[in-house]
Amino acid sequence: DCIPNNLRVLSVCDNEISANACHQLAKLLRRENATLEELHLANNRIDHEGISILVNALQTNTSLKLLKFHDENSIVAYSVSEGIGLEGMKVLLKLLNDISSIESTLQSNHTLLCITFKELFTSAKTDEEDHIIR
């Protein structure tokens, strides 16, 4: 791998990343002794399949604290909800806190502290606000 072992922040915003590239990101997240704490993925083409790939890798990851799908400085207006959708959001929420059983809750990812989005779903609000899952 050409990625440094001590990498703490990785921004791959505005790169048209899709499910195929999520496989490579998943390898990085699965590394033994992973050090990546922040992953910035704003304005890509990650869909439900890509989210599932990342969530699968994050189930055992103990370093990532921030997963960011929003970049306040970006000009591109790609809506995360267009690609991820409701099912992708459910997968992300289940990663953070799987309430299907006590054992599943205990095994949820307790390292990941924050997932940010620009827009989750269309609402009556006209102001642009960040959506954060903690």
mmCIF file of C-alpha atoms in Angstrom:
data_model
loop_
_atom_site.group_PDB
_atom_site.id
_atom_site.type_symbol
_atom_site.label_atom_id
_atom_site.label_comp_id
_atom_site.label_asym_id
_atom_site.label_seq_id
_atom_site.Cartn_x
_atom_site.Cartn_y
_atom_site.Cartn_z
ATOM 1 C CA ASP A 1 0.000 0.000 0.000
ATOM 2 C CA CYS A 2 1.125 3.533 -0.757
ATOM 3 C CA ILE A 3 -0.913 5.059 2.075
ATOM 4 C CA PRO A 4 1.165 5.892 5.160
ATOM 5 C CA ASN A 5 0.566 3.682 8.190
ATOM 6 C CA ASN A 6 0.146 6.689 10.480
ATOM 7 C CA LEU A 7 -2.500 8.485 8.359
ATOM 8 C CA ARG A 8 -5.058 10.206 10.621
ATOM 9 C CA VAL A 9 -7.186 12.264 8.171
ATOM 10 C CA LEU A 10 -8.122 11.342 4.607
ATOM 11 C CA SER A 11 -10.157 13.619 2.356
ATOM 12 C CA VAL A 12 -11.305 12.224 -0.970
ATOM 13 C CA CYS A 13 -14.027 14.801 -1.583
ATOM 14 C CA ASP A 14 -15.196 15.584 -5.118
ATOM 15 C CA ASN A 15 -13.672 12.454 -6.672
ATOM 16 C CA GLU A 16 -16.736 10.707 -8.111
ATOM 17 C CA ILE A 17 -16.117 7.802 -5.721
ATOM 18 C CA SER A 18 -18.614 4.983 -6.113
ATOM 19 C CA ALA A 19 -19.040 1.499 -4.643
ATOM 20 C CA ASN A 20 -15.927 0.222 -6.467
ATOM 21 C CA ALA A 21 -13.668 2.722 -4.689
ATOM 22 C CA CYS A 22 -15.390 1.933 -1.377
ATOM 23 C CA HIS A 23 -13.734 -1.507 -1.532
ATOM 24 C CA GLN A 24 -10.321 0.213 -1.411
ATOM 25 C CA LEU A 25 -11.414 2.485 1.425
ATOM 26 C CA ALA A 26 -12.693 -0.584 3.274
ATOM 27 C CA LYS A 27 -9.214 -2.155 3.049
ATOM 28 C CA LEU A 28 -7.794 0.958 4.669
ATOM 29 C CA LEU A 29 -10.410 0.825 7.439
ATOM 30 C CA ARG A 30 -9.731 -2.870 8.085
ATOM 31 C CA ARG A 31 -5.976 -2.438 8.495
ATOM 32 C CA GLU A 32 -4.522 -3.913 11.640
ATOM 33 C CA ASN A 33 -3.553 -1.027 13.923
ATOM 34 C CA ALA A 34 -5.508 1.435 11.774
ATOM 35 C CA THR A 35 -4.861 5.080 12.687
ATOM 36 C CA LEU A 36 -7.400 6.826 10.431
ATOM 37 C CA GLU A 37 -9.594 9.069 12.610
ATOM 38 C CA GLU A 38 -11.387 11.160 9.976
ATOM 39 C CA LEU A 39 -12.705 10.166 6.556
ATOM 40 C CA HIS A 40 -14.126 12.970 4.382
ATOM 41 C CA LEU A 41 -16.287 11.734 1.493
ATOM 42 C CA ALA A 42 -18.290 14.806 0.437
ATOM 43 C CA ASN A 43 -19.610 15.114 -3.098
ATOM 44 C CA ASN A 44 -19.003 11.626 -4.374
ATOM 45 C CA ARG A 45 -21.344 9.041 -5.877
ATOM 46 C CA ILE A 46 -21.520 6.675 -2.933
ATOM 47 C CA ASP A 47 -24.793 4.780 -2.970
ATOM 48 C CA HIS A 48 -26.400 2.192 -0.685
ATOM 49 C CA GLU A 49 -23.965 -0.490 -1.918
ATOM 50 C CA GLY A 50 -20.969 1.727 -1.129
ATOM 51 C CA ILE A 51 -22.349 2.507 2.322
ATOM 52 C CA SER A 52 -22.799 -1.214 3.006
ATOM 53 C CA ILE A 53 -19.171 -1.856 2.041
ATOM 54 C CA LEU A 54 -17.919 0.904 4.352
ATOM 55 C CA VAL A 55 -20.196 -0.144 7.230
ATOM 56 C CA ASN A 56 -18.972 -3.726 6.950
ATOM 57 C CA ALA A 57 -15.389 -2.499 7.365
ATOM 58 C CA LEU A 58 -16.316 -0.133 10.189
ATOM 59 C CA GLN A 59 -17.841 -2.899 12.300
ATOM 60 C CA THR A 60 -14.362 -3.880 13.449
ATOM 61 C CA ASN A 61 -12.602 -0.530 13.047
ATOM 62 C CA THR A 62 -11.506 1.087 16.307
ATOM 63 C CA SER A 63 -9.859 4.277 15.043
ATOM 64 C CA LEU A 64 -12.366 6.218 12.905
ATOM 65 C CA LYS A 65 -14.167 8.935 14.875
ATOM 66 C CA LEU A 66 -15.597 11.115 12.095
ATOM 67 C CA LEU A 67 -17.251 10.049 8.846
ATOM 68 C CA LYS A 68 -18.093 13.153 6.860
ATOM 69 C CA PHE A 69 -20.334 13.232 3.789
ATOM 70 C CA HIS A 70 -20.548 17.036 3.800
ATOM 71 C CA ASP A 71 -18.023 19.742 3.027
ATOM 72 C CA GLU A 72 -19.172 23.251 3.850
ATOM 73 C CA ASN A 73 -16.646 24.711 1.371
ATOM 74 C CA SER A 74 -17.727 22.646 -1.611
ATOM 75 C CA ILE A 75 -19.405 24.188 -4.631
ATOM 76 C CA VAL A 76 -20.941 20.899 -5.791
ATOM 77 C CA ALA A 77 -24.462 20.359 -4.528
ATOM 78 C CA TYR A 78 -24.706 16.574 -4.649
ATOM 79 C CA SER A 79 -27.293 15.425 -2.148
ATOM 80 C CA VAL A 80 -26.244 12.418 -0.109
ATOM 81 C CA SER A 81 -29.848 11.317 0.164
ATOM 82 C CA GLU A 82 -29.972 10.884 -3.632
ATOM 83 C CA GLY A 83 -27.445 8.064 -3.496
ATOM 84 C CA ILE A 84 -27.607 6.578 -0.032
ATOM 85 C CA GLY A 85 -31.338 6.770 0.510
ATOM 86 C CA LEU A 86 -33.332 5.580 3.477
ATOM 87 C CA GLU A 87 -31.875 2.057 3.429
ATOM 88 C CA GLY A 88 -28.331 3.398 3.514
ATOM 89 C CA MET A 89 -29.215 5.627 6.435
ATOM 90 C CA LYS A 90 -30.653 2.635 8.300
ATOM 91 C CA VAL A 91 -27.412 0.717 7.723
ATOM 92 C CA LEU A 92 -25.374 3.624 9.114
ATOM 93 C CA LEU A 93 -27.614 3.989 12.159
ATOM 94 C CA LYS A 94 -27.443 0.261 12.829
ATOM 95 C CA LEU A 95 -23.637 0.495 12.770
ATOM 96 C CA LEU A 96 -23.703 3.140 15.479
ATOM 97 C CA ASN A 97 -26.352 1.533 17.628
ATOM 98 C CA ASP A 98 -27.846 -1.828 16.680
ATOM 99 C CA ILE A 99 -30.825 -2.215 19.017
ATOM 100 C CA SER A 100 -31.982 -5.574 17.656
ATOM 101 C CA SER A 101 -30.626 -7.280 20.789
ATOM 102 C CA ILE A 102 -28.564 -6.483 23.866
ATOM 103 C CA GLU A 103 -25.596 -8.342 22.395
ATOM 104 C CA SER A 104 -25.903 -6.411 19.125
ATOM 105 C CA THR A 105 -26.010 -3.114 21.011
ATOM 106 C CA LEU A 106 -22.828 -4.040 22.863
ATOM 107 C CA GLN A 107 -21.128 -5.012 19.598
ATOM 108 C CA SER A 108 -22.073 -1.771 17.801
ATOM 109 C CA ASN A 109 -19.263 0.551 16.747
ATOM 110 C CA HIS A 110 -18.596 2.755 19.792
ATOM 111 C CA THR A 111 -15.535 4.499 18.346
ATOM 112 C CA LEU A 112 -17.281 6.366 15.533
ATOM 113 C CA LEU A 113 -18.573 9.513 17.212
ATOM 114 C CA CYS A 114 -20.011 11.566 14.371
ATOM 115 C CA ILE A 115 -21.424 11.193 10.851
ATOM 116 C CA THR A 116 -22.226 14.448 9.054
ATOM 117 C CA PHE A 117 -24.487 15.152 6.075
ATOM 118 C CA LYS A 118 -25.493 18.299 4.242
ATOM 119 C CA GLU A 119 -28.995 17.102 3.560
ATOM 120 C CA LEU A 120 -30.686 13.907 4.694
ATOM 121 C CA PHE A 121 -34.103 14.106 3.094
ATOM 122 C CA THR A 122 -36.207 16.812 1.538
ATOM 123 C CA SER A 123 -38.066 18.825 4.139
ATOM 124 C CA ALA A 124 -40.127 21.989 4.359
ATOM 125 C CA LYS A 125 -37.128 23.889 5.733
ATOM 126 C CA THR A 126 -35.536 26.343 3.346
ATOM 127 C CA ASP A 127 -32.392 27.081 5.307
ATOM 128 C CA GLU A 128 -29.364 24.922 4.685
ATOM 129 C CA GLU A 129 -28.316 23.148 7.820
ATOM 130 C CA ASP A 130 -25.910 20.380 8.588
ATOM 131 C CA HIS A 131 -27.278 17.106 9.860
ATOM 132 C CA ILE A 132 -25.193 15.255 12.373
ATOM 133 C CA ILE A 133 -25.672 11.768 13.722
ATOM 134 C CA ARG A 134 -23.992 11.219 17.072
#
